[in-house]
Amino acid sequence: MNLITRAGAWCNGEVAYIAWDVKEPIKDCIGFMVTRVHDTGADAGKRRILPTWIAFADQNNPNWNEQDSSVWPIQNFEWRDLTLRKSRDNTNVRPIDFEVHYEIVPVALAKAGQTPIPPSATAPATDPQGMPSYEGPKHPLVQIGQPFKTNRIRVTHTYGRNIRATFTNGILSTQNLVRQLSSVNKAPPKEIMADAASSDAKRRIRSAQQKEEHLLTTLKREINNQDSPIRKYLMGDVYKFLTELIDRAKNEGGQIYLALYELDDIQLIPLLVDAMKRRLIHIVLTTAGNLNPNPKGTSKEERQPIIWDTENDDPRRQLHAAADGEKDRVIDRMFNSTARIGHNKFAVYVRDDKPVAVMTGSTNWTKTGLCTQSNNCIIIEDAGLAADYFAYWNRLKSDKQPARKALKVRKSGKTISGASPNSAKQGAVLRSANHKAPKERALTEGAARVWFSPNTKQPTVPKTSAVRPVDLEEVYQRMDAAKSAIMFLVFMPGRSGVNNVVGEAATIANSARVGTSDGESLRLARRLTTIANKGRFVMGAISDPSAMPDYKPPSDGAKKKGGIKLPPPAIWWPGGDQSQVALVRAAAVRIPFGNLRPELLTAGHAIIHDKIIVIDPLDEENCTVITGSHNLGYKASYCNDENLLIIKGNRDLAISYAVHVIDLYQHYLMRARLEEKIRKDIMAGKLKSYDDAAAHSIPHGLLTLGDDWQKRHLKNRAQSSMAYFMANA
């Protein structure tokens, strides 16, 4: 008998999303066992039970050892296969391009006389040191009914004949990061790890602090080592995508035209310098990095100017030297103030004087862009679209800016090199050309068009009644026309949902304006209230908490409660758990929770660095992916050099980007819930400090030993990514 009514699987080349449904709660069901079956590729014919790390409530998993879902079942109706390509306990990565399907079966506690699920080789009773894999009683399980098979999915980066896309593995707030570092002998010292599970509260607290310091120090060292398996693991296939066009130019004799923002990576800088020496590249390199060298209290007479371009100064010097006087090879595009940035990260491949391909996305050419942030990268083989990017590159080159003036300052006894401040802004000719509606380019699967910034007459965003930029007008119209789903990942599009995609997404979901008061927004709100509720849902994850809708900067008196610094809001669900709009911010486990130990959230400024919107990903005609460098707020259109790529009608690509959104959203959801609880407990006076919370945390598993866990999932079936995908399973 099959107790599961339907199931489906979807993939983005890195992670698989699996969901299933039942007609009613399954008696005695304690969860589900999920098995991945390899249909093609090097592992064809192999069966892998998916791993889990959460033990039962009467068990303890202090070392975060994995078991199979035949030992610790999945108490949910959806799951992400994070080991589709990545190893469960080391830095190995499975090669791309193979096919799999999944088998899902409910399981129950084995009763007397029943034959339990046999142990598998991937669920050992002891860890590599010979110690028990977990503490506490064993709970043998039995299958209930027959396994339900999903559809077969292809694990690939190729989405048609002329589009490929990939994503970084740079989520740092994972319990598994310690395991990865351990696999290359870079884990925290054993005494720190032992103290993390100590019965003594003070030792656990001290261990958490020491562990975070060790992780951050070790991680920064690893991502600066081009031979590090940790670095390669975190980059995924993005490095290959960034450098592919340059490799093609070497082999075919073409030319690469790049427009880059930040450049500091240990592998990418030598690669570009070598390509420059070979006369293969032309680069528009803008300002990155700045520093105020003046200690607090420095007198006016002793103050030094803020120095700009501190990040790009050295690679810029190397590139100019490699160009050996050819002025059109390196174009210094200097915006040395806080007013605007040259934010592009794209490359155009030109062969036989004809543009043939373009690479774009959100990935900066930096170690953090490659390794410690969520990012995407896409390559499109299309002469028309490549020509659009090439024309824009030449407009950037022709848009004359103040010459770079070298500057050196002293700070803490060191000389720092960079450039002098300026008040540069893009010219009217560039703005006017970018304002023109782009052509739609037919692809073998779907169509694409690209907007470029800045594209407004005014060089800064007005404080009131800002005119909507033409690029975001199209984006908002496409969001407004969504039939079922809007999904997004953003870094920092703007404050409080005002004049950016976050507020617009919330508006469309609720048919009411969020966080704005200008006349244009009110008119839009009245228009949207006339739209019938189409059952659309909105979900997304945000890096910067100030981008959350209705965010208000806390006053000095409200920043703390009883001397404790308040975490910023982490969840925005205006309708509660049943809300059709659900936004979370990136967060990490800050205090021990069950067997979850405190995590590292970031190794730099950004966490989620993607700038993507996915609309109706399962709709053959309406599916839309919006990507590029554009931060999806008014400032990007008014002030920055940006590209905003819109691809419609490529369903496989849209599913890929949607799975990327789901992956990050679900990863941060649990962490956002924990952060929100800490915030509320502090405000209610229940929590005196983070240390106080950590002291009361007792390591244990979180899985229940009954079938009541199903109720919270089946009682109220809210609009969600699961409901959307299951409707099409």
XYZ file of C-alpha atoms in Angstrom:
729
model
C 0.000 0.000 0.000
C 1.310 3.458 -0.894
C 0.483 6.055 1.749
C 2.109 8.925 -0.164
C -0.205 10.422 -2.771
C 2.309 12.371 -4.874
C 5.892 13.543 -4.838
C 8.290 15.525 -6.987
C 11.929 16.531 -7.293
C 13.587 19.612 -8.784
C 17.235 20.613 -9.093
C 19.671 23.488 -9.693
C 22.840 21.551 -10.438
C 23.984 21.803 -6.816
C 20.987 20.978 -4.604
C 17.780 19.018 -5.145
C 14.441 20.046 -3.662
C 12.080 17.149 -2.879
C 8.477 17.389 -1.702
C 5.691 14.869 -1.100
C 2.139 14.762 0.162
C -0.283 12.472 1.976
C -4.050 12.448 2.099
C -4.221 12.276 5.888
C -1.875 11.752 8.857
C -0.208 8.342 8.802
C -0.752 6.360 11.982
C 2.508 5.626 13.865
C 4.565 7.449 11.222
C 7.687 8.806 12.885
C 9.032 10.375 9.699
C 10.242 9.462 6.231
C 13.264 7.724 4.783
C 14.430 9.187 1.466
C 16.746 7.351 -0.917
C 18.503 8.857 -3.929
C 18.780 6.458 -6.875
C 21.433 7.222 -9.498
C 20.087 6.516 -12.961
C 23.074 7.701 -15.025
C 26.626 8.927 -14.522
C 29.598 7.439 -12.698
C 27.362 6.252 -9.839
C 24.657 4.725 -12.061
C 22.779 1.989 -10.231
C 23.836 3.115 -6.769
C 21.341 3.868 -4.025
C 22.136 6.443 -1.328
C 19.920 6.941 1.702
C 19.968 10.680 2.384
C 21.813 11.712 5.544
C 20.335 13.576 8.494
C 21.972 15.071 11.565
C 19.080 15.642 13.995
C 18.739 12.900 16.620
C 15.677 11.859 18.649
C 14.897 13.849 21.789
C 16.247 11.095 24.087
C 19.507 10.933 22.138
C 22.510 13.235 21.860
C 24.699 13.981 18.836
C 27.406 16.249 20.342
C 29.883 15.830 17.469
C 27.324 16.449 14.730
C 27.811 13.024 13.183
C 25.550 12.117 10.313
C 23.210 9.153 10.164
C 20.905 7.967 7.406
C 17.238 8.897 7.350
C 16.705 5.185 8.057
C 18.069 5.957 11.557
C 16.962 9.570 12.083
C 13.966 10.040 9.773
C 12.852 13.281 8.149
C 9.943 14.737 10.114
C 8.755 16.937 7.288
C 7.071 16.737 3.884
C 9.881 18.456 2.003
C 13.653 18.168 2.028
C 16.776 19.493 0.339
C 19.346 16.987 -0.862
C 22.508 18.896 0.048
C 24.633 15.851 -0.761
C 23.469 15.573 -4.360
C 26.983 16.579 -5.433
C 28.721 17.380 -2.141
C 29.978 14.791 0.310
C 28.240 14.492 3.665
C 31.496 14.590 5.672
C 34.374 15.899 3.513
C 35.142 18.344 0.694
C 34.652 15.945 -2.218
C 32.308 17.085 -5.005
C 30.633 14.764 -7.510
C 31.097 15.736 -11.200
C 28.164 17.454 -12.911
C 25.746 15.985 -15.515
C 23.943 12.868 -14.318
C 20.352 11.847 -13.580
C 18.699 10.668 -10.366
C 15.288 10.059 -8.867
C 14.172 9.624 -5.259
C 12.211 7.039 -3.307
C 10.278 8.221 -0.249
C 8.778 5.873 2.326
C 7.165 6.498 5.735
C 8.750 4.743 8.699
C 7.659 3.788 12.219
C 9.278 2.509 15.408
C 9.863 -1.229 15.070
C 7.663 -3.365 17.294
C 8.370 -6.837 18.619
C 8.442 -9.386 15.823
C 8.954 -6.797 13.059
C 12.077 -6.804 10.911
C 13.734 -3.379 11.141
C 15.371 -1.571 8.245
C 18.832 -3.150 7.940
C 21.802 -0.932 8.824
C 23.585 0.650 5.880
C 27.284 1.263 5.292
C 26.675 5.024 5.401
C 25.134 4.864 8.904
C 27.999 3.468 11.021
C 27.580 2.791 14.723
C 30.934 4.456 15.470
C 32.658 7.587 14.231
C 36.155 7.671 12.627
C 37.715 7.775 16.115
C 35.908 4.599 17.131
C 33.516 6.380 19.481
C 29.727 5.791 19.362
C 28.146 7.879 16.607
C 25.603 9.199 19.065
C 24.553 8.814 22.687
C 21.304 7.339 23.977
C 18.985 4.413 23.173
C 18.668 3.022 19.670
C 15.310 3.164 17.917
C 15.108 0.602 15.093
C 12.660 1.621 12.366
C 10.412 -0.241 9.934
C 8.947 0.829 6.622
C 5.224 1.523 6.388
C 3.826 0.788 2.960
C 5.649 1.053 -0.343
C 8.246 3.656 -1.417
C 6.934 6.395 -3.704
C 9.153 7.282 -6.676
C 9.648 10.866 -7.829
C 10.279 12.036 -11.353
C 13.797 11.780 -12.713
C 15.863 14.984 -12.582
C 18.971 15.933 -14.530
C 21.790 17.407 -12.451
C 23.287 19.951 -14.825
C 24.290 23.563 -15.342
C 22.955 23.556 -18.898
C 19.451 24.883 -19.550
C 18.998 24.689 -23.300
C 21.536 25.074 -26.054
C 22.773 28.534 -25.133
C 22.360 29.095 -21.363
C 24.333 27.738 -18.431
C 24.144 28.848 -14.803
C 25.673 27.907 -11.478
C 25.787 28.965 -7.833
C 28.382 29.221 -5.068
C 28.409 26.977 -1.986
C 29.192 29.929 0.266
C 26.710 29.440 3.118
C 28.890 29.661 6.223
C 26.269 29.295 8.963
C 26.276 25.517 8.780
C 26.915 22.954 11.463
C 28.795 21.011 8.830
C 31.506 23.657 8.372
C 33.410 22.236 11.349
C 33.199 18.785 9.758
C 34.575 20.137 6.481
C 37.459 21.849 8.268
C 38.046 18.670 10.246
C 38.357 16.673 7.025
C 41.409 18.784 6.119
C 42.707 18.861 9.720
C 41.610 22.463 10.310
C 38.881 21.948 12.914
C 39.020 23.692 16.313
C 41.261 21.947 18.891
C 39.736 18.874 20.512
C 39.523 20.529 23.918
C 37.347 23.303 22.475
C 35.091 20.759 20.788
C 34.877 18.716 23.982
C 33.939 21.782 26.023
C 31.106 22.503 23.564
C 29.275 19.462 24.982
C 30.353 19.972 28.593
C 27.819 19.830 31.408
C 29.481 22.949 32.814
C 27.706 26.031 31.430
C 30.722 28.334 31.656
C 32.872 25.901 29.687
C 30.181 25.634 26.980
C 29.974 29.427 26.700
C 33.735 29.843 26.498
C 33.939 27.034 23.942
C 31.370 28.728 21.686
C 33.375 31.955 21.636
C 36.667 30.158 20.998
C 35.107 28.054 18.259
C 33.783 31.099 16.382
C 37.158 32.847 16.598
C 38.938 29.721 15.351
C 36.478 29.190 12.494
C 36.766 32.766 11.242
C 40.558 32.822 11.429
C 40.876 29.423 9.758
C 38.309 30.181 7.075
C 39.990 33.454 6.070
C 43.278 31.602 5.785
C 41.755 28.812 3.701
C 40.006 31.053 1.157
C 43.320 32.851 0.611
C 44.972 29.563 -0.329
C 44.279 28.606 -3.928
C 45.148 24.962 -3.218
C 42.783 24.654 -0.252
C 40.060 22.008 -0.664
C 37.852 24.207 1.556
C 38.171 27.072 -0.927
C 37.401 24.793 -3.870
C 34.425 23.313 -2.042
C 32.928 26.743 -1.248
C 33.445 28.088 -4.783
C 31.555 25.253 -6.419
C 31.732 25.699 -10.200
C 31.548 29.502 -10.172
C 35.299 29.995 -10.618
C 35.181 27.923 -13.815
C 32.310 30.077 -15.083
C 34.081 33.362 -14.315
C 37.212 32.294 -16.159
C 35.711 30.273 -19.010
C 35.557 33.086 -21.543
C 39.197 33.998 -20.940
C 40.158 30.364 -21.497
C 38.213 30.428 -24.761
C 40.021 33.578 -25.853
C 43.351 31.854 -25.233
C 42.326 28.888 -27.377
C 40.434 30.716 -30.130
C 42.203 34.065 -30.345
C 39.208 36.182 -29.237
C 39.025 39.225 -26.964
C 37.322 39.664 -23.585
C 35.738 42.943 -22.478
C 35.191 43.090 -18.721
C 33.422 45.569 -16.435
C 34.311 44.826 -12.816
C 33.625 46.321 -9.409
C 35.757 44.562 -6.775
C 38.933 42.646 -7.558
C 41.026 41.036 -4.813
C 41.086 37.268 -5.396
C 44.406 35.457 -5.231
C 43.708 33.398 -8.381
C 41.743 35.873 -10.455
C 44.244 38.735 -10.266
C 47.171 36.704 -11.721
C 44.802 35.249 -14.324
C 43.783 38.747 -15.493
C 47.352 40.050 -15.420
C 48.482 37.116 -17.555
C 45.576 37.652 -19.973
C 46.505 41.336 -20.189
C 50.100 40.472 -21.051
C 48.753 38.193 -23.792
C 46.599 41.100 -25.063
C 43.395 39.113 -24.567
C 41.400 41.456 -22.318
C 40.103 45.003 -21.990
C 38.782 46.022 -18.587
C 36.688 48.820 -17.123
C 37.770 48.726 -13.488
C 35.948 50.961 -11.059
C 36.559 52.077 -7.479
C 36.452 49.521 -4.663
C 37.303 50.044 -1.026
C 37.804 53.161 1.072
C 39.320 54.066 4.424
C 39.094 56.940 6.854
C 42.642 57.139 8.274
C 41.752 59.567 11.051
C 41.434 58.247 14.601
C 38.474 59.520 16.576
C 39.184 63.005 17.921
C 41.718 63.966 15.245
C 41.905 67.762 15.001
C 40.810 69.544 11.830
C 44.389 70.641 11.127
C 45.726 67.069 11.355
C 42.959 65.313 9.436
C 43.896 63.371 6.325
C 41.428 62.890 3.438
C 39.422 59.692 3.149
C 41.317 57.448 0.766
C 39.463 55.555 -1.983
C 40.132 52.516 -4.142
C 42.121 50.803 -1.401
C 40.926 47.367 -2.535
C 41.590 47.744 -6.252
C 44.747 49.852 -5.991
C 47.273 47.019 -6.238
C 45.530 44.907 -8.920
C 44.914 48.110 -10.911
C 48.635 48.885 -10.798
C 49.464 45.358 -11.942
C 47.014 45.525 -14.841
C 48.340 48.885 -16.044
C 51.883 47.520 -15.941
C 50.799 44.441 -17.908
C 49.035 46.636 -20.496
C 52.382 48.344 -21.111
C 50.986 51.694 -22.162
C 47.986 50.530 -24.219
C 45.470 52.985 -22.775
C 42.312 51.283 -24.067
C 43.196 48.069 -22.220
C 42.575 49.388 -18.678
C 39.920 52.081 -18.178
C 39.956 53.596 -14.677
C 36.360 54.496 -13.855
C 36.598 56.265 -10.521
C 33.578 57.038 -8.324
C 35.364 58.106 -5.159
C 32.444 59.005 -2.923
C 29.471 57.288 -1.305
C 27.079 58.621 -3.956
C 27.515 55.904 -6.606
C 29.453 52.787 -7.544
C 30.444 51.009 -10.729
C 28.767 47.773 -9.688
C 28.976 45.614 -12.833
C 30.561 42.157 -12.971
C 30.248 40.984 -16.552
C 32.436 39.839 -19.438
C 31.738 39.855 -23.183
C 33.498 37.445 -25.518
C 34.278 38.882 -28.962
C 35.590 36.618 -31.728
C 36.447 37.824 -35.238
C 35.259 41.296 -34.146
C 31.772 39.965 -33.337
C 30.299 39.609 -29.829
C 29.206 36.001 -29.336
C 28.728 35.362 -25.586
C 28.302 37.132 -22.263
C 28.903 36.156 -18.634
C 27.092 38.020 -15.836
C 25.480 37.484 -12.435
C 26.108 38.672 -8.892
C 29.610 37.306 -8.245
C 32.327 39.856 -7.534
C 35.850 38.805 -8.484
C 36.867 38.512 -4.836
C 37.617 35.745 -2.373
C 34.429 36.527 -0.449
C 32.364 36.665 -3.640
C 33.637 33.229 -4.581
C 33.711 31.561 -1.180
C 31.691 33.187 1.597
C 28.571 34.611 -0.041
C 25.627 33.172 -1.943
C 26.071 34.173 -5.579
C 25.039 33.136 -9.062
C 26.788 33.214 -12.423
C 25.261 32.775 -15.885
C 26.750 32.432 -19.382
C 24.611 33.034 -22.467
C 25.734 32.209 -25.993
C 23.806 34.720 -28.087
C 25.208 37.271 -30.521
C 22.370 39.759 -30.038
C 22.531 39.803 -26.249
C 26.343 39.859 -26.290
C 26.160 42.835 -28.679
C 23.914 44.676 -26.196
C 26.456 44.185 -23.428
C 29.330 45.124 -25.737
C 27.632 48.357 -26.760
C 27.127 49.188 -23.072
C 30.788 48.414 -22.346
C 31.804 50.899 -25.017
C 29.415 53.487 -23.584
C 31.114 53.074 -20.213
C 34.488 53.512 -21.874
C 33.318 56.678 -23.638
C 31.706 58.190 -20.539
C 34.619 60.389 -19.462
C 35.284 60.653 -15.742
C 37.867 62.567 -13.695
C 41.363 61.150 -13.998
C 42.450 59.008 -11.095
C 44.630 60.918 -8.658
C 46.880 58.693 -6.580
C 46.867 59.280 -2.832
C 48.801 57.881 0.111
C 47.892 58.241 3.769
C 49.309 56.978 7.040
C 47.379 54.873 9.519
C 48.775 53.072 12.547
C 52.286 53.592 11.243
C 51.538 52.076 7.821
C 51.354 53.740 4.401
C 48.134 53.025 2.548
C 47.833 53.603 -1.201
C 44.699 54.507 -3.109
C 43.037 57.455 -4.800
C 41.788 60.912 -3.844
C 38.090 61.620 -3.279
C 36.023 63.076 -6.123
C 32.412 63.889 -6.970
C 32.238 61.977 -10.263
C 28.898 61.078 -11.803
C 27.817 59.440 -15.029
C 27.110 61.693 -18.005
C 23.852 62.525 -19.766
C 24.744 60.663 -22.978
C 25.232 57.394 -21.102
C 22.059 57.887 -19.076
C 19.985 58.664 -22.159
C 21.254 55.617 -24.047
C 20.559 53.362 -21.059
C 17.023 54.769 -20.795
C 16.005 53.377 -24.191
C 13.960 50.175 -24.092
C 16.171 47.167 -24.909
C 15.473 44.724 -27.705
C 14.112 41.305 -26.853
C 16.550 38.652 -27.994
C 15.094 35.284 -28.999
C 17.030 32.389 -27.505
C 16.758 28.712 -28.356
C 14.727 28.398 -25.148
C 12.792 31.541 -24.283
C 13.895 35.148 -24.781
C 16.058 37.699 -22.968
C 16.460 41.454 -22.682
C 18.865 43.516 -20.612
C 18.590 46.949 -19.004
C 21.617 49.016 -18.084
C 22.130 51.675 -15.424
C 22.158 54.509 -14.677
C 19.082 55.232 -16.786
C 17.469 58.294 -15.184
C 17.955 61.985 -15.971
C 18.450 62.802 -12.324
C 21.793 61.545 -10.882
C 20.473 60.876 -7.360
C 17.267 59.427 -5.930
C 14.960 62.243 -4.770
C 13.965 62.011 -1.132
C 10.281 62.363 -2.063
C 8.233 61.387 -5.107
C 11.000 59.571 -6.912
C 10.111 58.710 -10.498
C 10.199 54.978 -11.019
C 13.177 53.973 -13.205
C 12.370 52.295 -16.511
C 14.154 49.052 -15.647
C 12.302 48.596 -12.371
C 9.046 49.592 -14.060
C 9.367 46.484 -16.221
C 10.399 44.349 -13.256
C 7.409 45.524 -11.218
C 5.027 44.966 -14.122
C 6.282 41.409 -14.475
C 5.882 40.836 -10.735
C 2.395 42.321 -10.878
C 1.506 39.896 -13.678
C 2.669 36.870 -11.692
C 0.051 34.143 -11.632
C 1.236 32.132 -8.636
C 4.705 32.770 -7.270
C 7.336 35.439 -6.715
C 10.618 34.290 -5.160
C 13.707 36.366 -4.538
C 17.103 36.737 -2.890
C 18.535 40.191 -2.248
C 21.493 41.765 -0.492
C 20.550 45.390 0.227
C 18.089 46.906 -2.279
C 17.204 49.792 0.044
C 15.818 50.638 3.461
C 12.512 49.351 4.835
C 11.013 48.133 1.566
C 10.900 51.707 0.206
C 11.677 52.173 -3.493
C 12.856 48.605 -3.979
C 11.719 45.115 -4.872
C 11.104 44.015 -1.275
C 8.324 46.519 -0.704
C 6.914 45.857 -4.156
C 6.793 42.108 -3.563
C 4.980 42.612 -0.280
C 2.576 44.993 -1.972
C 1.696 42.541 -4.714
C 1.158 39.710 -2.258
C -1.043 41.768 0.058
C -2.556 44.234 -2.412
C -1.504 47.036 -0.070
C 1.455 49.377 -0.057
C 4.131 48.550 2.499
C 6.383 51.137 4.083
C 5.882 54.021 1.647
C 4.071 57.306 1.694
C 4.793 59.044 -1.607
C 1.991 59.800 -4.045
C 3.103 57.357 -6.731
C 3.117 54.516 -4.213
C -0.345 55.387 -2.941
C -1.720 55.428 -6.480
C -0.162 52.011 -7.084
C -1.673 50.731 -3.851
C -5.159 51.798 -4.950
C -4.625 50.095 -8.295
C -3.453 46.873 -6.723
C -6.378 46.706 -4.322
C -8.595 46.197 -7.357
C -6.677 43.093 -8.408
C -8.398 39.884 -7.401
C -6.374 37.692 -5.102
C -4.914 35.106 -7.445
C -3.476 32.938 -4.693
C 0.003 34.300 -5.303
C 2.647 33.840 -2.658
C 5.906 35.680 -2.119
C 8.964 34.237 -0.410
C 12.455 35.563 -0.134
C 15.587 35.942 1.927
C 17.434 39.168 2.648
C 21.011 39.775 3.748
C 20.740 43.209 5.353
C 18.083 43.455 8.105
C 17.394 47.106 7.304
C 15.891 46.000 3.971
C 13.016 44.230 5.759
C 9.629 45.890 5.110
C 8.743 48.604 7.628
C 12.191 48.385 9.233
C 12.810 51.330 11.537
C 16.311 52.068 12.845
C 16.222 51.638 16.624
C 16.764 54.720 18.713
C 19.752 54.728 21.037
C 17.466 53.909 23.928
C 15.785 51.047 22.089
C 18.940 49.343 20.858
C 19.297 47.534 24.149
C 16.925 45.961 26.631
C 18.282 45.551 30.141
C 21.801 46.109 28.839
C 21.469 43.425 26.134
C 21.866 44.412 22.499
C 18.686 43.587 20.636
C 19.003 41.543 17.443
C 17.212 43.202 14.504
C 13.946 41.632 13.267
C 14.573 38.351 11.464
C 11.147 37.392 10.068
C 8.433 39.354 8.292
C 5.212 37.357 8.097
C 2.368 39.888 8.226
C -0.160 37.048 8.229
C 1.632 34.792 10.681
C 2.620 31.262 9.709
C -0.204 31.233 7.173
C 0.959 34.432 5.500
C 1.173 34.449 1.721
C 4.239 36.667 2.015
C 7.224 35.290 3.927
C 10.563 37.057 4.203
C 13.505 36.075 6.394
C 16.915 37.591 6.878
C 20.188 35.711 6.952
C 20.944 34.578 10.495
C 23.085 32.053 12.321
C 22.657 29.944 15.437
C 23.860 32.341 18.146
C 23.351 30.150 21.198
C 23.275 26.346 21.593
C 19.946 24.805 20.609
C 19.604 21.071 21.108
C 22.667 19.665 19.354
C 23.064 22.811 17.250
C 26.185 24.738 18.215
C 26.831 28.477 17.624
C 27.798 29.162 14.009
C 29.772 31.593 11.897
C 27.478 33.869 9.861
C 29.841 35.819 7.638
C 33.485 36.397 6.774
C 32.846 39.813 5.249
C 30.131 42.356 4.584
C 27.516 40.471 2.573
C 25.951 37.080 3.319
C 23.275 36.688 0.662
C 24.779 38.561 -2.290
C 22.413 37.320 -5.007
C 20.140 39.844 -6.696
C 17.534 37.571 -8.244
C 13.785 37.367 -8.759
C 12.002 34.266 -10.023
C 8.403 34.531 -11.234
C 6.134 31.521 -11.812
C 9.051 29.087 -12.313
C 6.823 26.158 -13.341
C 4.861 28.111 -15.954
C 6.137 27.204 -19.435
C 5.394 30.654 -20.897
C 5.369 33.075 -17.958
C 8.396 31.739 -16.042
C 10.904 34.543 -15.565
C 14.387 34.883 -14.096
C 15.768 38.317 -13.266
C 19.464 38.451 -12.425
C 22.618 40.507 -12.946
C 24.402 43.046 -10.756
C 21.390 45.322 -10.111
C 20.514 45.460 -6.392
C 16.810 45.818 -7.318
C 16.329 49.219 -5.724
C 15.995 52.770 -7.045
C 19.548 53.743 -6.077
C 20.981 51.143 -8.432
C 19.039 52.610 -11.362
C 19.657 56.258 -10.503
C 23.271 56.147 -9.339
C 25.206 53.015 -10.285
C 26.683 51.257 -13.281
C 24.561 48.083 -13.395
C 23.091 45.426 -15.652
C 19.678 43.820 -15.111
C 19.010 40.712 -17.184
C 15.465 39.389 -17.720
C 14.985 35.889 -19.166
C 11.502 34.605 -19.896
C 10.232 31.241 -21.092
C 13.126 28.977 -20.017
C 11.387 26.743 -17.479
C 14.447 24.640 -16.583
C 16.465 27.761 -15.843
C 13.635 29.246 -13.771
C 13.343 26.030 -11.728
C 17.093 26.095 -11.153
C 16.990 29.635 -9.767
C 13.846 28.845 -7.755
C 15.594 25.892 -6.087
C 18.455 28.244 -5.220
C 15.960 30.571 -3.519
C 14.314 27.683 -1.656
C 17.708 26.373 -0.560
C 18.704 29.661 1.066
C 15.239 30.474 2.405
C 14.881 27.131 4.151
C 18.432 27.233 5.457
C 17.906 30.616 7.115
C 14.287 30.032 8.195
C 15.092 27.946 11.275
C 17.907 30.308 12.207
C 15.664 33.341 11.752
C 13.077 31.726 14.039
C 15.721 31.223 16.728
C 16.963 34.804 16.358
C 13.410 36.135 16.544
C 12.791 34.154 19.735
C 15.929 35.592 21.323
C 14.753 39.074 20.386
C 11.309 38.527 21.894
C 12.707 36.927 25.065
C 15.030 39.888 25.599
C 12.182 42.351 25.086
C 9.986 40.374 27.489
C 12.711 40.247 30.126
C 12.914 36.437 29.978
C 16.496 36.516 28.799
C 19.223 38.362 30.666
C 22.034 37.712 28.217
C 23.180 35.437 25.425
C 25.424 33.701 27.936
C 22.416 33.149 30.173
C 20.559 31.473 27.311
C 23.583 29.368 26.446
C 23.960 28.251 30.057
C 20.433 26.826 30.092
C 20.811 24.930 26.834
C 21.196 21.158 27.236
C 22.478 19.181 24.228
C 19.894 16.747 22.909
C 18.131 15.710 19.730
C 14.971 17.354 18.456
C 13.025 14.552 16.737
C 9.828 13.462 18.492
C 9.063 9.810 19.244
C 5.426 9.857 18.157
C 3.324 10.718 15.103
C 1.978 14.064 16.373
C 4.684 15.955 14.439
C 2.512 15.569 11.325
C -0.210 17.822 12.699
C 1.700 21.070 12.376
C 2.333 20.329 8.704
C -1.067 19.009 7.712
C -3.455 21.073 9.832
C -2.986 24.330 7.929
C -1.697 24.034 4.391
C -0.448 27.575 3.815
C 0.491 28.998 0.459
C 4.173 28.180 0.127
C 6.863 26.962 -2.214
C 5.924 23.410 -1.236
C 2.247 23.928 -2.067
C 3.187 25.570 -5.359
C 5.567 22.829 -6.456
C 3.331 20.012 -5.223
C 0.421 21.378 -7.246
C 2.570 20.677 -10.294
C 4.159 17.413 -9.114
